[in-house]
Coordinates of C-alpha atoms and ligand atoms in Angstrom, one line a residue:
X222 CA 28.3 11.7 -11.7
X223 CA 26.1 11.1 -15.1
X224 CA 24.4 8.7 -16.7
X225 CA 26.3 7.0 -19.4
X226 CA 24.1 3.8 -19.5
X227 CA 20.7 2.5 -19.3
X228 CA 19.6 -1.1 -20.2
X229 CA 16.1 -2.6 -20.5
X230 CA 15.7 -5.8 -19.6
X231 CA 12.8 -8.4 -21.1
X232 CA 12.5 -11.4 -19.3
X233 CA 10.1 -14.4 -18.4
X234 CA 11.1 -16.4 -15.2
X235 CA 7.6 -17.7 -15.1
X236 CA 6.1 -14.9 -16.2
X237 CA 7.3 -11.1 -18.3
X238 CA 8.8 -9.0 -16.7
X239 CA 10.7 -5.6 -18.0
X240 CA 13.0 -4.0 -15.7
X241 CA 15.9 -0.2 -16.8
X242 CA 19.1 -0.9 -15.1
X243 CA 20.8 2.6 -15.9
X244 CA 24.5 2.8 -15.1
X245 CA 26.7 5.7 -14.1
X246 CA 30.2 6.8 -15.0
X247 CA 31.6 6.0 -12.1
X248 CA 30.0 2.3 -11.8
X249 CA 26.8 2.8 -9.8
X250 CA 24.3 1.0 -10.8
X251 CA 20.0 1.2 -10.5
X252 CA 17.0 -0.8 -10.8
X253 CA 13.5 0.4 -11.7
X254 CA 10.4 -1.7 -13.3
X255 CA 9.0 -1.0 -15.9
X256 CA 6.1 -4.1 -16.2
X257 CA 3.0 -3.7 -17.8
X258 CA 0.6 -6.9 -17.8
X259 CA -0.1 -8.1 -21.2
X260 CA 1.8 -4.6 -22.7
X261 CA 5.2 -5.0 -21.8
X262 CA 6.9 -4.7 -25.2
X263 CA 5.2 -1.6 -25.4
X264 CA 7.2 0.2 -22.2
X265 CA 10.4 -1.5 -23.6
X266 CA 10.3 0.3 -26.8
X267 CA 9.2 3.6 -25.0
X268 CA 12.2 3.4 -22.8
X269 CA 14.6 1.9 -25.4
X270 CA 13.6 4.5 -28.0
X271 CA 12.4 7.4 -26.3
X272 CA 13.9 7.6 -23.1
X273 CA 17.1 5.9 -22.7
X274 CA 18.8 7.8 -25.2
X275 CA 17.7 11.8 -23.2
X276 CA 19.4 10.3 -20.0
X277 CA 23.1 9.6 -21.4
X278 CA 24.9 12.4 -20.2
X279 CA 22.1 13.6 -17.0
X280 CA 23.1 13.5 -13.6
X281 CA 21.5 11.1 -11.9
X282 CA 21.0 13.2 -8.4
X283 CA 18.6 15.1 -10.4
X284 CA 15.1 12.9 -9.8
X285 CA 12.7 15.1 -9.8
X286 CA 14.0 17.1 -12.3
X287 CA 14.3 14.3 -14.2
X288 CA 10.6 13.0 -13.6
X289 CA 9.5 17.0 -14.9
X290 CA 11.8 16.7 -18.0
X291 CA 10.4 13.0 -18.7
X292 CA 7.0 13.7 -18.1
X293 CA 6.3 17.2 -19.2
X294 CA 8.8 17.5 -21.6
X295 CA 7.2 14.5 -24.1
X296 CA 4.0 16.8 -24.5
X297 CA 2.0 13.3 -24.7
X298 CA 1.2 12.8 -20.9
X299 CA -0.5 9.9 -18.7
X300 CA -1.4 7.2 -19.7
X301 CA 0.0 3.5 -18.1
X302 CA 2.7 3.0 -20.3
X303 CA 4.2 6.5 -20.1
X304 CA 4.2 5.9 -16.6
X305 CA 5.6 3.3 -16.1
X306 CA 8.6 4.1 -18.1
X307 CA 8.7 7.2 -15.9
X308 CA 8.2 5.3 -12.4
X309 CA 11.2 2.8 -13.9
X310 CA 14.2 5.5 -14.3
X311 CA 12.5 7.4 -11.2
X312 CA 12.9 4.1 -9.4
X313 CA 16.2 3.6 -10.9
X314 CA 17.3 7.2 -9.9
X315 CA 16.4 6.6 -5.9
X316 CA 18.4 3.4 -6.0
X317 CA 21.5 4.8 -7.3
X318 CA 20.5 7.9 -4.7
X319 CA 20.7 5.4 -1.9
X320 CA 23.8 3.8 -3.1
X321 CA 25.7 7.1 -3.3
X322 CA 24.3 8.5 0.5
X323 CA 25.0 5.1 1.8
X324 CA 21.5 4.2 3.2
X325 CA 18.2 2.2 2.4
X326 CA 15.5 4.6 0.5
X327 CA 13.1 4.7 3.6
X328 CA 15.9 6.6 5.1
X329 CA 16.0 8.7 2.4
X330 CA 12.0 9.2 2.1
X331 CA 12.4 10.2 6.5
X332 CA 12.9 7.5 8.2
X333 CA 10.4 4.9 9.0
X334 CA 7.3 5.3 10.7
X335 CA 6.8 1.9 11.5
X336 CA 8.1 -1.7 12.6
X337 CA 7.6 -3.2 9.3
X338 CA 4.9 -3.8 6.6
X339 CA 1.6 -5.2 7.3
X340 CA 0.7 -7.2 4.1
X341 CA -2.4 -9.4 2.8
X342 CA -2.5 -12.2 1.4
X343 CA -4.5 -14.3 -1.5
X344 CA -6.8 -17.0 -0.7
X345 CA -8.3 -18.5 -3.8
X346 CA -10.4 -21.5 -4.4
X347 CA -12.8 -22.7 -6.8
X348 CA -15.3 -23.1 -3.8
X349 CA -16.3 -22.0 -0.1
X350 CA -15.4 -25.1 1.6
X351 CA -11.5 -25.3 -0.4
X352 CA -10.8 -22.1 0.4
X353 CA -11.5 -22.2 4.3
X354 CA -8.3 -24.2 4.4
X355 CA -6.4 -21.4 2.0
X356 CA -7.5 -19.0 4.6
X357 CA -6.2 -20.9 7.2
X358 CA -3.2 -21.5 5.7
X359 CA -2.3 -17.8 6.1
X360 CA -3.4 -17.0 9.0
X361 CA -0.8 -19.9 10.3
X362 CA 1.9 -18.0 8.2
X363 CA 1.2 -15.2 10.5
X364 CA -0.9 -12.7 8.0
X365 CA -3.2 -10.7 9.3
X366 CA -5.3 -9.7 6.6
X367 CA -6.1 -12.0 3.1
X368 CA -8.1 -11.3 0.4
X369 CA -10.8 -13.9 -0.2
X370 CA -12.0 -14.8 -3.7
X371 CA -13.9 -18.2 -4.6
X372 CA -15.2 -19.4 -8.2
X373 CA -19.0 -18.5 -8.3
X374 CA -21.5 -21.5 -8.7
X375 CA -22.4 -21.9 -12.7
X376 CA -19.8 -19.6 -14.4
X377 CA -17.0 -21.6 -15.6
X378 CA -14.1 -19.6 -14.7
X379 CA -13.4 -16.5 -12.5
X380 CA -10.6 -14.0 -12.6
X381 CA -8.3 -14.0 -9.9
X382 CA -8.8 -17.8 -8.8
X383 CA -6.2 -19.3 -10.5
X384 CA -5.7 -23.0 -11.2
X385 CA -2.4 -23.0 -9.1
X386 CA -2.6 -23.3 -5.6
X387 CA 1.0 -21.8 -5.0
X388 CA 1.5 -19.4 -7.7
X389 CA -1.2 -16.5 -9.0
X390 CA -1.0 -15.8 -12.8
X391 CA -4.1 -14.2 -14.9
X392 CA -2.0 -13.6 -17.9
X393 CA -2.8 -17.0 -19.6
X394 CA -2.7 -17.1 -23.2
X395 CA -1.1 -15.0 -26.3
X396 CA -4.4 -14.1 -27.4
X397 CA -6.8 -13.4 -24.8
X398 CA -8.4 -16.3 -23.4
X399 CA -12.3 -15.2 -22.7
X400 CA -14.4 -15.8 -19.5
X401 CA -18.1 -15.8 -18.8
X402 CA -19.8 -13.3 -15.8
X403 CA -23.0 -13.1 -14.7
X404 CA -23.7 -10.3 -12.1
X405 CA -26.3 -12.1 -10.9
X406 CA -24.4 -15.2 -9.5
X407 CA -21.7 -13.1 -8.4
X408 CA -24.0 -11.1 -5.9
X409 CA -25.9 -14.1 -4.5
X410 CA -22.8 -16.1 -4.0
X411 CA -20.1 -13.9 -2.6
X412 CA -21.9 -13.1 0.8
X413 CA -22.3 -16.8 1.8
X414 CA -18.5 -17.0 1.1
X415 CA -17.6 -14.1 3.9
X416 CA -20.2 -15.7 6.0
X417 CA -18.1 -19.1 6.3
X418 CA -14.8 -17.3 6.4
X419 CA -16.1 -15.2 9.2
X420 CA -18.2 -18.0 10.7
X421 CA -14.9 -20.0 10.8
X422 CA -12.5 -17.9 11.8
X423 CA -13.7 -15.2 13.8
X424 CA -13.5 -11.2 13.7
X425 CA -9.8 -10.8 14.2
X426 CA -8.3 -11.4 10.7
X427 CA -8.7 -8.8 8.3
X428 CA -10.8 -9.8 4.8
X429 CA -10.6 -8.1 1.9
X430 CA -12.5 -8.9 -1.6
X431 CA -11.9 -7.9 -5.0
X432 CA -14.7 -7.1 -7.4
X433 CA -12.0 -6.4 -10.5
X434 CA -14.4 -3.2 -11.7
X435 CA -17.1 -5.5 -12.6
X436 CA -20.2 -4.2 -11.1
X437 CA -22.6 -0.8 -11.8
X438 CA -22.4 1.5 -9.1
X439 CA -26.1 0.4 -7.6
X440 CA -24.7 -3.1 -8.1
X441 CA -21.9 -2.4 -6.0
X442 CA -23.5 -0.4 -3.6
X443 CA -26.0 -3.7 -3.1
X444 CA -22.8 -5.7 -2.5
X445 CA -21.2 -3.3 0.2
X446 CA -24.3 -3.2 2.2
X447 CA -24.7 -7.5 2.0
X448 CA -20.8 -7.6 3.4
X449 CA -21.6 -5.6 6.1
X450 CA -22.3 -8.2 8.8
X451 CA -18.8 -9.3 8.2
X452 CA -17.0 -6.1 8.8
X453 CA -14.2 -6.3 5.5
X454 CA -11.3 -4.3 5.3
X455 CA -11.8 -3.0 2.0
X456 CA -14.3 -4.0 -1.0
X457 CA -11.9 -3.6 -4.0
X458 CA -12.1 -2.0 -7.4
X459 CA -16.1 -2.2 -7.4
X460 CA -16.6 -0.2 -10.5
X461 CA -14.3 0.9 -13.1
X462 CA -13.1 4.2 -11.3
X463 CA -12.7 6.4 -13.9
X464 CA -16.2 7.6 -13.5
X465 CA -15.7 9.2 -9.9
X466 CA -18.9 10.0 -9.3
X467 CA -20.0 6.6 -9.3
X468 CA -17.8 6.0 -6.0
X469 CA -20.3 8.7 -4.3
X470 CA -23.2 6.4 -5.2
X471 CA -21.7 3.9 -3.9
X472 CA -20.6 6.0 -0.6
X473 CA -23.6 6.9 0.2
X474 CA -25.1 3.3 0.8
X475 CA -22.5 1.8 2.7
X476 CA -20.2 1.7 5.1
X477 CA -17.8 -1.1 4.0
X478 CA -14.5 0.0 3.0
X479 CA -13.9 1.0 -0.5
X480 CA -10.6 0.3 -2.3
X481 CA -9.3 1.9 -5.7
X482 CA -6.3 2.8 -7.8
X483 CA -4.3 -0.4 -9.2
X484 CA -5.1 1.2 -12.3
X485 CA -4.6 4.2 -12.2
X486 CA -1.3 6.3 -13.4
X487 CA -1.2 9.7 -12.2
X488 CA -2.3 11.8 -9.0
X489 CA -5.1 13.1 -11.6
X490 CA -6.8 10.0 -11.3
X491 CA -7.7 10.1 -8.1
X492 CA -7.3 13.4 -7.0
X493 CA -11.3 14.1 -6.9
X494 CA -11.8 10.7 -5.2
X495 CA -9.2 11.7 -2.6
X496 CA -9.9 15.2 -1.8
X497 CA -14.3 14.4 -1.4
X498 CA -13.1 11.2 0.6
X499 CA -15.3 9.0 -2.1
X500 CA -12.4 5.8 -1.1
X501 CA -10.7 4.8 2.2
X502 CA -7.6 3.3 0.3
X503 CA -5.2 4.3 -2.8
X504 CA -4.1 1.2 -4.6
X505 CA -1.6 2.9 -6.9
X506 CA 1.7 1.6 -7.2
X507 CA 5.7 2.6 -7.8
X508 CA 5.3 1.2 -11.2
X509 CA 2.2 2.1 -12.6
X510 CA 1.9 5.7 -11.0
X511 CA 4.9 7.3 -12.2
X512 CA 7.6 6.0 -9.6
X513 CA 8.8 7.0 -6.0
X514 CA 8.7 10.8 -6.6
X515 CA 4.7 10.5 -8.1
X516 CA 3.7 8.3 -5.3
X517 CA 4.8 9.4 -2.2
X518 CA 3.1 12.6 -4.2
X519 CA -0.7 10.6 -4.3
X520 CA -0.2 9.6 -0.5
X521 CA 0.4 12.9 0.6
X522 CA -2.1 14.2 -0.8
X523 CA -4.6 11.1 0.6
X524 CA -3.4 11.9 3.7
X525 CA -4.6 15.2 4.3
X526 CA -7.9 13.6 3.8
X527 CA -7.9 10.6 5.7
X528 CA -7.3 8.0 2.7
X529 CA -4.7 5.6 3.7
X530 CA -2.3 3.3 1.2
X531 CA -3.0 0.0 0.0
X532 CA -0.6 -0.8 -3.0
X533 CA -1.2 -3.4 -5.5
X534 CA 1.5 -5.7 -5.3
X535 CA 0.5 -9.1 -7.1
X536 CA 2.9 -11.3 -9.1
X537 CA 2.9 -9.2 -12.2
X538 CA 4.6 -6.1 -10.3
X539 CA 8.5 -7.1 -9.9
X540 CA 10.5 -7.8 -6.9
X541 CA 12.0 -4.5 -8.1
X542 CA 8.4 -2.7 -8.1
X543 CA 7.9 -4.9 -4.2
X544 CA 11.6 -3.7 -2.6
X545 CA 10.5 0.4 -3.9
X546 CA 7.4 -0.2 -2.7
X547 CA 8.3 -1.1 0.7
X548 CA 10.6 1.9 1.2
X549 CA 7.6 4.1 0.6
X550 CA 5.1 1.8 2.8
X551 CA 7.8 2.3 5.5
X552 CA 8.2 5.9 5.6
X553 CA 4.4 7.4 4.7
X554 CA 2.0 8.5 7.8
X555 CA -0.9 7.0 5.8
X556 CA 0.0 3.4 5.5
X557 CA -2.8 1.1 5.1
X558 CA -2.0 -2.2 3.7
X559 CA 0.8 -3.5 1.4
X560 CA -0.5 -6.6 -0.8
X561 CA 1.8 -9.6 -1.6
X562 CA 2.1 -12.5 -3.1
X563 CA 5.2 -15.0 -3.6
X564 CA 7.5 -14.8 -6.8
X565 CA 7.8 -18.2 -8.2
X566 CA 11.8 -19.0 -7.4
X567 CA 13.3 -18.7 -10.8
X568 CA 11.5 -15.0 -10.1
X569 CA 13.3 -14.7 -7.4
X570 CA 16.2 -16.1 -8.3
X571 CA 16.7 -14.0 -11.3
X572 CA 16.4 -10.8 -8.7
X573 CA 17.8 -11.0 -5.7
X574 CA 17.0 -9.2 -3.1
X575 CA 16.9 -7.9 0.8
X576 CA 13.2 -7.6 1.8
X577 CA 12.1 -10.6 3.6
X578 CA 8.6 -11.8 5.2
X579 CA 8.1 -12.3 8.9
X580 CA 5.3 -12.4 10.9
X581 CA 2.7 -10.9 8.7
X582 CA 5.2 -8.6 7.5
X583 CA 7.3 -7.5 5.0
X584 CA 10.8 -6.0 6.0
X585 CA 12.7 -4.1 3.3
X586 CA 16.4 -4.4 4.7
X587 CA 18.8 -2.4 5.2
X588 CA 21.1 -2.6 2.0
X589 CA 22.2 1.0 0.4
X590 CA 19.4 2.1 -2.2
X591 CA 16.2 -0.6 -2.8
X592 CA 18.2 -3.1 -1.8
X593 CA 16.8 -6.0 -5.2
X594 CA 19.1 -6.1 -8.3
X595 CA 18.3 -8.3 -11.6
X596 CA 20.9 -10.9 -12.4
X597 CA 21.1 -9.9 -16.6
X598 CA 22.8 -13.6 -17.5
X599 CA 20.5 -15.3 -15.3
X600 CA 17.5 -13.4 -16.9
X601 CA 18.5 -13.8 -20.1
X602 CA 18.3 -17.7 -19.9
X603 CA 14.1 -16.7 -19.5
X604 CA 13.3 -15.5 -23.4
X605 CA 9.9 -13.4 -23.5
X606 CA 6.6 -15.0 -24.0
X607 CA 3.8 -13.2 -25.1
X608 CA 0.8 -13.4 -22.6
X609 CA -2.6 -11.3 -22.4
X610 CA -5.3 -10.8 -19.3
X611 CA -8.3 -12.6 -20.5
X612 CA -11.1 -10.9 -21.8
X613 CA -14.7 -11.0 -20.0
X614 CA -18.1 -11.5 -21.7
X615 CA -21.7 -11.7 -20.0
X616 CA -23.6 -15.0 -20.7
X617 CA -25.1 -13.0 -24.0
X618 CA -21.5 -12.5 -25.6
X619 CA -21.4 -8.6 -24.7
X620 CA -17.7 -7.7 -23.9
X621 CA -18.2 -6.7 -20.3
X622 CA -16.1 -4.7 -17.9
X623 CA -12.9 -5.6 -15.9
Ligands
LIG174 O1 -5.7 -7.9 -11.9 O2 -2.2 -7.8 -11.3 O3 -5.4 -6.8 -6.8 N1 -4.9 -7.5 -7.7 C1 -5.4 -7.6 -8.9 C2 -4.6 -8.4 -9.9 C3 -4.6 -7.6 -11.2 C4 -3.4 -8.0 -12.1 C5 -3.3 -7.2 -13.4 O4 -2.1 -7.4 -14.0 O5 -6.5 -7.1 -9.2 O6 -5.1 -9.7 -10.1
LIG175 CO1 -7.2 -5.8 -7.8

């Protein structure tokens, strides 16, 4: 079997997304995303250009082969939107793999090592008392475990409380929209909001909280040890990571849960952070951490050393990303906790697919390979729209950390 095909997909049902469909001689097909918020056009031409045209000819049984060729073969390494054109053939590779064997990729990866996949949701509001009901709403869907985030009293907007109830999208405007932060607010305010979610609905539901890599290490170390009392799952992302000492700061105050990784690319990351047990959770994903292959490679390695799995899986990682994702979250020892939130329907619509949500969990089916294909005439109906993350500023107009 080889290659002879490989098509990259722009397309905005709602919001970009940029999925490689390669194609073989004898007329399997594979999915893999290759989505990068706010960059997309960027992993396009990398695949379109560079990558696509080495594959004609390959045999697509080769992955990791393929994945060594791809990613030590272009002497430029790392990096998000290398990787992600890597994780989308890789992706691509194990769908066709599946196809040809005749079984879903968790079968393929060993077999599953669980029912299903315990997933978190996202309550966001603008204020304590709206959210309680976005809490609740969850916990009646059956989820076990949300993710809490409220605007903070006297900063106009916050990341990651969006304006639509239904639907999360941070990627607002062509040219960055900019938002205020003030540390100061932030700290004071989000204790009180775990103290009414907790107050209200008891210990049993798991909370998490993102911080979005906003905080100093003392900072953050202050705000793990004021959660405490209400016992979170993980605090997430509380300083940009790619100083890892600053996660043993942070370690050594605290006991609540620390989450990292959405970020991050390679195993080389997070390696140090792993191995020294600075985090409890890895948040790297299929797409953004080199594909399948590279992260089943990261939660291996995490756990030998007690660090469990806790993918990033918001709107702006495709169904394709969410159905690969689920194979892997299905077959690792280390499973933590899968996040999700709903597609709009013209997202889903434009990729159909097998996983399914029951109970508080996420199912990935049974279908040969991922089981989630893109419908190209469908998706071509949705032209690109450029759209950027908003940039953050402290009240003084410094440019300030995610
Ligand atoms: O900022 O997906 O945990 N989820 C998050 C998301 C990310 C966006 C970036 O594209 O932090 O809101
Ligand atoms: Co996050």
């Amino acid at each position: 079997m080889r290659i002879v095909e490989g098509r990259v997909v722009v397309t905005c049902p709602g919001r970009n997304f940029v999925t490689l469909k390669l194609v073989t001689d004898e007329g399997v097909t594979g999915v893999g995303d290759a989505t990068l918020n706010g960059r997309e056009l960027a992993v396009a031409a990398y695949l379109t250009e560079h990558v696509v045209p080495v594959l004609i000819g390959r045999d697509p049984a080769r992955i990791e082969d393929t994945w060594q060729y791809l990613y030590k073969g272009a002497y430029w390494r790392r990096g998000p939107v290398t990787m992600s054109a890597i994780a989308a053939v890789d992706t691509a590779l194990w769908d066709i793999k599946g196809k040809v064997a005749g079984l879903p990729v968790y079968q393929l990866l060993g077999g599953r090592c669980r029912d299903g996949v315990t997933v978190y949701g996202h309550a966001n509001a603008a204020t304590v008392e709206e959210v309680l009901p976005e809490v609740a709403r969850h916990i009646g869907s059956g989820y076990q475990a949300v993710r809490v985030q409220t605007g903070v009293p006297g900063l106009a907007t916050t990341y990651g409380v969006g304006t639509d109830r239904r639907f999360y999208e941070p990627a607002d405007a062509a040219v960055p929209s900019e938002a205020v932060w003030s540390t100061e607010k932030y700290l004071a305010h989000v204790p009180r909001v775990f103290a009414a979610v907790r107050k209200e609905f008891g210990p049993d539901v798991k909370l998490l909280h993102d911080v979005h890599h906003r905080l100093t290490p003392i900072e953050a170390a202050r705000l793990g040890k004021s959660l405490e009392p209400y016992a979170l799952t993980w605090m997430e992302d509380p300083v940009p990571a790619e100083l890892q000492e600053s996660l043993r700061l942070i370690r050594q105050h605290t006991t609540t849960p620390i989450a990292v990784g959405e970020v991050f690319n390679t195993i080389w990351d997070c390696e140090r952070l792993i191995r020294e047990q600075l985090i409890d959770y890895i948040r790297t994903t299929v797409v953004h951490a080199g594909g399948i292959s590279h992260l089943r490679r990261i939660f291996d390695l995490a756990a030998l050393h007690h660090v469990r799995s806790g993918s990033h899986g918001a709107t702006d990682l495709s169904p394709v990303c969410m159905a690969a994702a689920l194979h892997v979250d299905l077959a690792i020892p280390n499973f933590g906790l899968q996040e999700y939130m709903r597609h709009t329907d013209a997202t889903d619509a434009v990729f159909p697919h097998a996983y399914r949500f029951a109970d508080g969990y996420l199912h990935p089916g049974d279908e040969p390979g991922l089981g989630v294909d893109i419908d190209e005439d469908l998706a071509a109906r949705y032209p690109y729209r450029p759209a950027s993350l908003p940039v953050n500023r402290l009240e003084d107009g410094t440019v300030h950390s995610w």
